[in-house]
């Protein structure tokens, strides 16, 4: 991922831009935010296409949001 000084300043002030899909459970009126956070709109679109093939969920829309938390690094579980 290429970054510039200007992008880093904007990320510090406003947060980085991420995407998430809203899905609905087929056969109900229930809608929920998908548990995956995507770094690019293309990744969210790929997930949307995968949702179209399932029998359990239906795609509603893709939303974008900004967060100062860095979701690009995989979260590691603490071992005990």
Tab-separated table of C-alpha atoms in Angstrom:
chain	number	residue	atom	x	y	z
A	1	UNK	CA	0.000	0.000	0.000
A	2	UNK	CA	1.585	3.250	-1.114
A	3	UNK	CA	1.198	6.268	1.056
A	4	UNK	CA	2.208	9.901	0.917
A	5	UNK	CA	2.783	12.508	3.567
A	6	UNK	CA	-0.559	14.110	2.741
A	7	UNK	CA	-2.393	10.771	3.067
A	8	UNK	CA	-0.763	10.164	6.437
A	9	UNK	CA	-1.748	13.631	7.687
A	10	UNK	CA	-5.356	13.049	6.604
A	11	UNK	CA	-5.302	9.598	8.232
A	12	UNK	CA	-4.040	11.143	11.458
A	13	UNK	CA	-6.674	13.888	11.466
A	14	UNK	CA	-9.731	12.047	10.118
A	15	UNK	CA	-8.800	8.376	10.202
A	16	UNK	CA	-8.284	5.855	7.424
A	17	UNK	CA	-11.110	4.936	5.069
A	18	UNK	CA	-12.563	1.423	5.310
A	19	UNK	CA	-15.539	-0.408	3.822
A	20	UNK	CA	-18.091	-2.855	5.204
A	21	UNK	CA	-21.126	-4.622	3.765
A	22	UNK	CA	-24.593	-4.608	5.248
A	23	UNK	CA	-26.317	-7.956	4.793
A	24	UNK	CA	-29.799	-9.249	5.440
A	25	UNK	CA	-30.848	-12.708	6.518
A	26	UNK	CA	-33.003	-14.196	3.768
A	27	UNK	CA	-36.584	-14.810	4.794
A	28	UNK	CA	-36.531	-12.207	7.576
A	29	UNK	CA	-36.455	-8.431	7.903
A	30	UNK	CA	-33.242	-8.639	9.947
A	31	UNK	CA	-30.255	-6.642	8.659
A	32	UNK	CA	-26.811	-6.432	10.175
A	33	UNK	CA	-23.324	-5.153	9.575
A	34	UNK	CA	-21.026	-7.850	8.251
A	35	UNK	CA	-18.151	-8.730	10.570
A	36	UNK	CA	-15.513	-8.154	7.863
A	37	UNK	CA	-13.793	-4.802	7.389
A	38	UNK	CA	-12.281	-4.202	3.958
A	39	UNK	CA	-9.389	-1.926	3.046
A	40	UNK	CA	-10.583	-1.308	-0.533
A	41	UNK	CA	-13.881	-0.998	-2.323
A	42	UNK	CA	-12.800	-3.816	-4.648
A	43	UNK	CA	-12.452	-6.216	-1.698
A	44	UNK	CA	-15.942	-5.262	-0.526
A	45	UNK	CA	-17.299	-5.823	-4.051
A	46	UNK	CA	-15.695	-9.275	-4.181
A	47	UNK	CA	-17.356	-10.135	-0.867
A	48	UNK	CA	-20.671	-8.822	-2.247
A	49	UNK	CA	-20.346	-11.157	-5.235
A	50	UNK	CA	-19.683	-14.079	-2.877
A	51	UNK	CA	-22.783	-13.150	-0.847
A	52	UNK	CA	-24.911	-13.340	-3.981
A	53	UNK	CA	-24.166	-17.075	-4.204
A	54	UNK	CA	-25.260	-17.946	-0.649
A	55	UNK	CA	-28.700	-19.118	0.360
A	56	UNK	CA	-28.556	-17.548	3.833
A	57	UNK	CA	-27.757	-13.874	3.236
A	58	UNK	CA	-28.617	-11.141	0.800
A	59	UNK	CA	-26.506	-8.087	0.060
A	60	UNK	CA	-28.038	-4.743	1.085
A	61	UNK	CA	-25.305	-2.124	0.560
A	62	UNK	CA	-21.641	-1.233	1.049
A	63	UNK	CA	-20.844	1.561	3.480
A	64	UNK	CA	-17.617	3.460	3.984
A	65	UNK	CA	-16.363	4.849	7.247
A	66	UNK	CA	-13.237	6.382	8.717
A	67	UNK	CA	-11.398	5.135	11.760
A	68	UNK	CA	-8.137	6.035	13.445
A	69	UNK	CA	-7.696	2.391	14.345
A	70	UNK	CA	-5.478	0.559	11.856
A	71	UNK	CA	-7.395	-2.474	10.568
A	72	UNK	CA	-4.785	-3.337	7.932
A	73	UNK	CA	-2.748	-5.416	10.388
A	74	UNK	CA	-4.175	-8.827	11.333
A	75	UNK	CA	-5.247	-9.049	14.943
A	76	UNK	CA	-3.288	-11.593	16.941
A	77	UNK	CA	-4.794	-13.602	19.722
A	78	UNK	CA	-3.032	-13.432	23.057
A	79	UNK	CA	-1.741	-16.833	24.130
A	80	UNK	CA	-2.020	-17.930	27.706
